[in-house]
């Protein structure tokens, strides 16, 4: 494999650096014979979509290897080199990790759906009594995450706080993490009070809870685009009008707010960054939510010595002109030029 040389202004530090890449590792020691593949412009750690479901074309549709490969390829082509899949119709197969052309995946196994919550049969249907055991199983069988459907229809009860609390204790005990779908006042409150690791969507979240989220390290993945597109098409989304304000309040309180698209086609995280900006996040925080902030949250370092060699390069500064985000001039994944 050819060693690579890249030079540019590294975000978020805004310092010009030159890196030498040998295999899947970023270095700062010059490597003789390295091929220069980026010379100037702006360098970001590979983009991240923290909420995407590659592998199925829609609710109820089967999990399919070909769809999975195409979806992950669409992410990669948009510069998204790390994704978190908070639930899917099947567990992410091992060949994904072994394919150097595909983004890194942090998966949560199958959606965990208790009766009356979620699309029947699409996730893993379990009783509330079996939820703890199933959550531990999914977390252990995936990248350490599990995904619980914490509520569903607006007027139906959420997963009880006592059950969700037991899930969090059991999954944390094996070193795992818990992501919870929640979009009702009860569901979001239970998720925060149970101490989950991330609220997925988080509509109707009581802003009085954001300080607690910040203190206990609960992140918010507001998936604005998925709901905003619905609202703009005239479909009622309960809590949408207040969602922007809650997202801003969460960020201000110190909550980690992340970009997750939760929509198809894959590879549109730049659009979600646009939504985060509309919600008042500030361009730098919004871009970080789809890059360095999300990587750090997932335990993957940014552009530093010894880090995995995933980067995207732009000829304009994406924190000044975020419209460039989705079309990087150069994409390096696992130390190889892939775009
Ligand atoms: Zn989702």
Short mmCIF file of C-alpha atoms and ligand atoms in Angstrom, two decimals:
data_model
loop_
_atom_site.label_atom_id
_atom_site.label_comp_id
_atom_site.label_asym_id
_atom_site.label_seq_id
_atom_site.Cartn_x
_atom_site.Cartn_y
_atom_site.Cartn_z
CA UNK A 1 0.00 0.00 0.00
CA UNK A 2 1.34 3.41 -0.97
CA UNK A 3 2.09 5.81 1.85
CA UNK A 4 0.17 9.08 1.54
CA UNK A 5 0.98 12.68 2.38
CA UNK A 6 -1.74 15.22 3.14
CA UNK A 7 -1.36 18.87 4.04
CA UNK A 8 -4.07 21.29 5.10
CA UNK A 9 -5.68 23.33 7.83
CA UNK A 10 -6.98 20.86 10.39
CA UNK A 11 -10.37 21.46 11.95
CA UNK A 12 -11.37 22.17 14.63
CA UNK A 13 -7.89 23.37 15.69
CA UNK A 14 -7.38 25.56 12.61
CA UNK A 15 -3.70 24.75 12.47
CA UNK A 16 -1.98 23.83 9.23
CA UNK A 17 -0.43 20.39 9.46
CA UNK A 18 1.15 17.76 7.26
CA UNK A 19 0.37 14.12 7.90
CA UNK A 20 1.96 11.00 6.54
CA UNK A 21 -0.32 8.01 6.34
CA UNK A 22 1.00 4.48 6.27
CA UNK A 23 -1.75 1.90 6.36
CA UNK A 24 -4.65 2.74 8.63
CA UNK A 25 -2.72 5.17 10.78
CA UNK A 26 -2.05 8.89 10.76
CA UNK A 27 1.51 9.91 11.48
CA UNK A 28 3.54 13.08 11.66
CA UNK A 29 6.89 11.58 10.68
CA UNK A 30 7.80 12.15 7.01
CA UNK A 31 7.66 8.97 4.91
CA UNK A 32 9.98 8.95 1.91
CA UNK A 33 8.19 8.22 -1.35
CA UNK A 34 4.75 9.12 0.01
CA UNK A 35 2.25 10.22 -2.61
CA UNK A 36 0.79 13.67 -2.00
CA UNK A 37 -2.99 13.37 -2.27
CA UNK A 38 -4.05 16.60 -0.55
CA UNK A 39 -1.97 19.76 -0.72
CA UNK A 40 -3.76 22.68 0.89
CA UNK A 41 -7.36 23.39 1.87
CA UNK A 42 -9.18 22.14 4.95
CA UNK A 43 -8.95 18.73 6.60
CA UNK A 44 -11.66 17.19 8.78
CA UNK A 45 -11.80 13.86 10.52
CA UNK A 46 -14.11 11.66 8.45
CA UNK A 47 -17.78 12.66 8.72
CA UNK A 48 -20.11 10.74 11.03
CA UNK A 49 -23.80 9.91 10.80
CA UNK A 50 -24.82 8.98 14.34
CA UNK A 51 -28.28 7.73 13.43
CA UNK A 52 -28.70 5.79 10.21
CA UNK A 53 -30.23 2.42 9.33
CA UNK A 54 -28.39 1.02 6.32
CA UNK A 55 -29.56 -2.34 5.02
CA UNK A 56 -33.34 -2.00 4.61
CA UNK A 57 -35.26 0.08 2.11
CA UNK A 58 -38.09 0.96 4.50
CA UNK A 59 -40.23 -0.07 7.46
CA UNK A 60 -41.02 -3.77 7.33
CA UNK A 61 -38.57 -4.45 4.51
CA UNK A 62 -36.02 -7.21 5.06
CA UNK A 63 -32.41 -6.69 5.97
CA UNK A 64 -30.42 -7.24 2.78
CA UNK A 65 -26.66 -7.50 2.23
CA UNK A 66 -26.80 -5.75 -1.15
CA UNK A 67 -28.81 -2.84 0.23
CA UNK A 68 -26.44 -2.63 3.17
CA UNK A 69 -23.40 -2.43 0.89
CA UNK A 70 -25.02 0.22 -1.33
CA UNK A 71 -26.17 2.29 1.65
CA UNK A 72 -22.74 2.26 3.26
CA UNK A 73 -21.19 3.12 -0.11
CA UNK A 74 -23.49 6.14 -0.36
CA UNK A 75 -22.32 7.29 3.07
CA UNK A 76 -18.67 6.87 2.06
CA UNK A 77 -19.12 8.81 -1.17
CA UNK A 78 -20.51 11.70 0.90
CA UNK A 79 -17.44 11.60 3.17
CA UNK A 80 -19.25 9.75 5.98
CA UNK A 81 -16.62 7.31 7.19
CA UNK A 82 -18.13 6.29 10.52
CA UNK A 83 -21.77 5.51 11.20
CA UNK A 84 -23.70 4.42 14.23
CA UNK A 85 -26.68 2.23 13.47
CA UNK A 86 -29.10 2.52 16.40
CA UNK A 87 -31.08 -0.57 15.51
CA UNK A 88 -31.58 -2.46 12.29
CA UNK A 89 -33.68 -5.32 11.00
CA UNK A 90 -30.68 -7.62 11.33
CA UNK A 91 -27.30 -7.53 13.01
CA UNK A 92 -24.55 -5.93 10.92
CA UNK A 93 -22.59 -8.86 9.42
CA UNK A 94 -18.87 -9.25 9.97
CA UNK A 95 -17.94 -8.74 6.30
CA UNK A 96 -18.73 -5.05 6.74
CA UNK A 97 -15.83 -4.60 9.17
CA UNK A 98 -13.54 -6.53 6.84
CA UNK A 99 -14.29 -4.45 3.73
CA UNK A 100 -11.74 -1.60 3.46
CA UNK A 101 -14.05 0.31 1.10
CA UNK A 102 -16.87 0.67 3.62
CA UNK A 103 -17.24 3.11 6.50
CA UNK A 104 -16.65 1.94 10.04
CA UNK A 105 -19.87 0.88 11.71
CA UNK A 106 -20.85 1.08 15.36
CA UNK A 107 -23.99 -0.99 15.56
CA UNK A 108 -26.66 -1.56 18.18
CA UNK A 109 -27.97 -4.88 16.91
CA UNK A 110 -31.67 -5.16 16.28
CA UNK A 111 -34.27 -2.67 17.46
CA UNK A 112 -35.78 -3.87 20.72
CA UNK A 113 -39.53 -3.43 20.53
CA UNK A 114 -41.99 -4.19 23.31
CA UNK A 115 -45.66 -4.86 22.45
CA UNK A 116 -47.43 -2.01 20.67
CA UNK A 117 -44.24 -0.08 20.05
CA UNK A 118 -42.58 -0.04 16.61
CA UNK A 119 -43.39 -1.73 13.30
CA UNK A 120 -44.43 -5.31 14.17
CA UNK A 121 -41.81 -7.87 13.26
CA UNK A 122 -39.25 -5.43 11.88
CA UNK A 123 -37.10 -5.34 14.98
CA UNK A 124 -36.74 -7.91 17.74
CA UNK A 125 -40.10 -8.20 19.47
CA UNK A 126 -39.74 -8.80 23.20
CA UNK A 127 -41.95 -8.49 26.27
CA UNK A 128 -41.14 -5.86 28.89
CA UNK A 129 -40.18 -8.75 31.20
CA UNK A 130 -37.59 -9.96 28.66
CA UNK A 131 -36.25 -6.55 27.67
CA UNK A 132 -33.25 -6.47 30.02
CA UNK A 133 -31.93 -9.84 28.88
CA UNK A 134 -32.49 -9.00 25.20
CA UNK A 135 -30.76 -5.62 25.56
CA UNK A 136 -27.68 -7.25 27.06
CA UNK A 137 -27.68 -9.82 24.24
CA UNK A 138 -27.89 -7.22 21.47
CA UNK A 139 -25.20 -5.04 23.06
CA UNK A 140 -22.88 -8.02 23.49
CA UNK A 141 -23.48 -9.20 19.92
CA UNK A 142 -22.89 -5.79 18.31
CA UNK A 143 -20.53 -2.88 18.93
CA UNK A 144 -21.63 -2.53 22.53
CA UNK A 145 -24.77 -0.56 21.82
CA UNK A 146 -28.38 -1.62 22.13
CA UNK A 147 -31.43 0.30 20.96
CA UNK A 148 -34.70 0.32 22.84
CA UNK A 149 -37.91 1.68 21.36
CA UNK A 150 -38.87 3.67 24.43
CA UNK A 151 -42.24 4.94 23.22
CA UNK A 152 -44.25 4.90 20.02
CA UNK A 153 -47.71 6.36 19.48
CA UNK A 154 -48.21 9.81 21.00
CA UNK A 155 -50.90 8.83 23.50
CA UNK A 156 -49.69 5.35 24.42
CA UNK A 157 -47.62 4.66 27.54
CA UNK A 158 -43.83 4.60 27.29
CA UNK A 159 -41.60 1.77 28.47
CA UNK A 160 -41.87 2.09 32.26
CA UNK A 161 -39.05 3.90 34.03
CA UNK A 162 -38.31 0.89 36.24
CA UNK A 163 -37.81 -1.35 33.18
CA UNK A 164 -35.63 1.18 31.37
CA UNK A 165 -33.55 1.75 34.49
CA UNK A 166 -32.93 -2.00 34.78
CA UNK A 167 -31.87 -2.09 31.11
CA UNK A 168 -29.36 0.71 31.64
CA UNK A 169 -27.90 -0.92 34.76
CA UNK A 170 -27.52 -4.31 33.08
CA UNK A 171 -26.06 -2.99 29.80
CA UNK A 172 -23.69 -0.62 31.56
CA UNK A 173 -22.56 -3.53 33.75
CA UNK A 174 -21.15 -5.28 30.66
CA UNK A 175 -19.59 -2.05 29.38
CA UNK A 176 -22.35 -1.40 26.84
CA UNK A 177 -24.43 1.63 25.96
CA UNK A 178 -28.13 2.25 25.58
CA UNK A 179 -29.77 4.32 22.85
CA UNK A 180 -33.48 5.00 23.24
CA UNK A 181 -36.04 6.02 20.66
CA UNK A 182 -38.24 8.57 22.43
CA UNK A 183 -40.53 11.29 21.18
CA UNK A 184 -43.23 11.67 23.85
CA UNK A 185 -42.98 13.69 27.05
CA UNK A 186 -43.17 10.49 29.12
CA UNK A 187 -40.72 8.58 26.94
CA UNK A 188 -38.10 11.32 26.93
CA UNK A 189 -38.45 11.86 30.69
CA UNK A 190 -38.09 8.13 31.40
CA UNK A 191 -35.02 7.94 29.15
CA UNK A 192 -33.32 10.83 30.95
CA UNK A 193 -34.26 9.59 34.41
CA UNK A 194 -33.09 6.06 33.56
CA UNK A 195 -29.67 7.52 32.61
CA UNK A 196 -29.52 6.24 29.03
CA UNK A 197 -26.58 7.16 26.83
CA UNK A 198 -28.50 8.80 24.02
CA UNK A 199 -31.96 10.10 23.27
CA UNK A 200 -32.83 9.39 19.65
CA UNK A 201 -35.20 12.09 18.31
CA UNK A 202 -36.13 13.53 21.74
CA UNK A 203 -39.21 15.43 20.64
CA UNK A 204 -41.36 16.73 23.50
CA UNK A 205 -38.36 16.65 25.82
CA UNK A 206 -38.94 18.89 28.84
CA UNK A 207 -36.21 21.58 28.63
CA UNK A 208 -35.95 21.39 32.42
CA UNK A 209 -34.21 18.01 31.92
CA UNK A 210 -31.30 19.22 29.80
CA UNK A 211 -29.09 20.08 32.77
CA UNK A 212 -29.49 16.54 34.06
CA UNK A 213 -28.63 15.18 30.61
CA UNK A 214 -25.46 17.22 30.54
CA UNK A 215 -24.47 16.17 34.06
CA UNK A 216 -24.91 12.44 33.40
CA UNK A 217 -23.55 12.49 29.85
CA UNK A 218 -26.74 11.70 27.95
CA UNK A 219 -26.41 12.81 24.32
CA UNK A 220 -29.19 14.07 22.07
CA UNK A 221 -29.52 12.97 18.45
CA UNK A 222 -32.46 15.12 17.33
CA UNK A 223 -32.75 13.79 13.74
CA UNK A 224 -34.19 17.15 12.69
CA UNK A 225 -34.27 16.46 8.99
CA UNK A 226 -36.39 13.31 9.33
CA UNK A 227 -39.11 15.23 11.17
CA UNK A 228 -38.61 18.55 9.42
CA UNK A 229 -39.20 16.99 6.02
CA UNK A 230 -42.45 15.49 7.33
CA UNK A 231 -43.55 18.80 8.85
CA UNK A 232 -42.75 20.65 5.63
CA UNK A 233 -44.89 18.18 3.70
CA UNK A 234 -47.79 19.11 5.97
CA UNK A 235 -47.78 15.97 8.11
CA UNK A 236 -48.42 16.81 11.76
CA UNK A 237 -45.47 16.04 14.02
CA UNK A 238 -46.32 16.49 17.67
CA UNK A 239 -43.65 18.55 19.37
CA UNK A 240 -41.94 19.71 16.20
CA UNK A 241 -42.54 23.41 16.86
CA UNK A 242 -40.71 23.23 20.18
CA UNK A 243 -37.94 20.87 19.01
CA UNK A 244 -35.60 23.57 17.66
CA UNK A 245 -35.72 25.44 20.96
CA UNK A 246 -35.05 22.29 22.99
CA UNK A 247 -32.06 21.36 20.83
CA UNK A 248 -30.57 24.83 21.33
CA UNK A 249 -31.21 24.68 25.08
CA UNK A 250 -29.56 21.25 25.25
CA UNK A 251 -26.43 22.47 23.50
CA UNK A 252 -26.27 25.54 25.72
CA UNK A 253 -26.55 23.33 28.81
CA UNK A 254 -23.55 21.30 27.62
CA UNK A 255 -25.37 18.29 26.18
CA UNK A 256 -23.59 16.55 23.30
CA UNK A 257 -25.83 17.14 20.27
CA UNK A 258 -25.09 14.95 17.25
CA UNK A 259 -26.04 14.77 13.59
CA UNK A 260 -28.13 11.75 12.65
CA UNK A 261 -30.15 11.52 9.47
CA UNK A 262 -32.53 8.60 10.16
CA UNK A 263 -33.63 8.85 6.53
CA UNK A 264 -33.02 7.57 3.04
CA UNK A 265 -31.14 7.81 0.79
CA UNK A 266 -28.03 7.39 2.91
CA UNK A 267 -25.20 9.90 2.62
CA UNK A 268 -27.09 13.07 3.54
CA UNK A 269 -25.48 14.06 6.81
CA UNK A 270 -24.62 17.46 5.30
CA UNK A 271 -28.35 18.20 5.13
CA UNK A 272 -28.72 17.37 8.81
CA UNK A 273 -25.90 19.80 9.57
CA UNK A 274 -27.99 22.39 7.74
CA UNK A 275 -30.93 21.59 10.00
CA UNK A 276 -28.76 21.87 13.10
CA UNK A 277 -27.66 25.30 11.93
CA UNK A 278 -31.29 26.30 11.43
CA UNK A 279 -31.91 25.16 15.02
CA UNK A 280 -29.31 27.72 16.10
CA UNK A 281 -26.38 25.44 16.79
CA UNK A 282 -23.72 27.66 15.23
CA UNK A 283 -21.89 26.45 12.16
CA UNK A 284 -18.80 25.16 13.94
CA UNK A 285 -20.84 23.16 16.49
CA UNK A 286 -23.08 21.82 13.72
CA UNK A 287 -20.15 20.66 11.58
CA UNK A 288 -18.50 19.16 14.67
CA UNK A 289 -21.75 17.29 15.40
CA UNK A 290 -21.15 15.45 12.12
CA UNK A 291 -17.39 15.05 12.52
CA UNK A 292 -14.99 15.53 15.43
CA UNK A 293 -17.59 15.76 18.22
CA UNK A 294 -19.33 12.58 17.07
CA UNK A 295 -16.01 10.75 16.63
CA UNK A 296 -14.91 11.66 20.13
CA UNK A 297 -18.28 10.57 21.51
CA UNK A 298 -17.90 7.21 19.77
CA UNK A 299 -14.36 6.84 21.07
CA UNK A 300 -12.57 7.42 17.77
CA UNK A 301 -9.85 10.08 17.75
CA UNK A 302 -9.68 12.97 15.27
CA UNK A 303 -6.69 13.94 13.14
CA UNK A 304 -3.88 13.23 15.57
CA UNK A 305 -0.80 11.04 15.58
CA UNK A 306 -1.75 7.38 15.71
CA UNK A 307 -5.43 7.92 14.86
CA UNK A 308 -7.26 5.83 12.28
CA UNK A 309 -6.58 7.27 8.83
CA UNK A 310 -10.05 8.57 7.95
CA UNK A 311 -10.27 12.11 6.64
CA UNK A 312 -12.11 14.37 4.26
CA UNK A 313 -10.54 17.35 2.50
CA UNK A 314 -12.20 20.48 1.15
CA UNK A 315 -10.96 23.41 -0.88
CA UNK A 316 -13.23 25.72 1.13
CA UNK A 317 -13.68 25.98 4.90
CA UNK A 318 -16.86 24.01 5.75
CA UNK A 319 -17.34 26.02 8.94
CA UNK A 320 -17.64 29.12 6.74
CA UNK A 321 -19.49 27.47 3.87
CA UNK A 322 -21.16 24.28 5.14
CA UNK A 323 -22.66 23.66 1.70
CA UNK A 324 -19.35 22.04 0.69
CA UNK A 325 -19.62 19.35 3.37
CA UNK A 326 -21.38 16.70 1.33
CA UNK A 327 -18.97 16.91 -1.60
CA UNK A 328 -15.43 16.57 -0.29
CA UNK A 329 -12.59 17.02 -2.75
CA UNK A 330 -10.77 14.02 -1.34
CA UNK A 331 -11.82 11.11 0.88
CA UNK A 332 -9.28 8.90 2.64
CA UNK A 333 -10.67 5.83 4.43
CA UNK A 334 -8.47 3.43 6.40
CA UNK A 335 -5.43 4.98 4.75
CA UNK A 336 -6.65 4.59 1.18
CA UNK A 337 -7.98 7.19 -1.25
CA UNK A 338 -11.61 6.24 -1.92
CA UNK A 339 -12.90 9.48 -3.38
ZN1 LIG B 1 -34.05 5.61 13.47
#
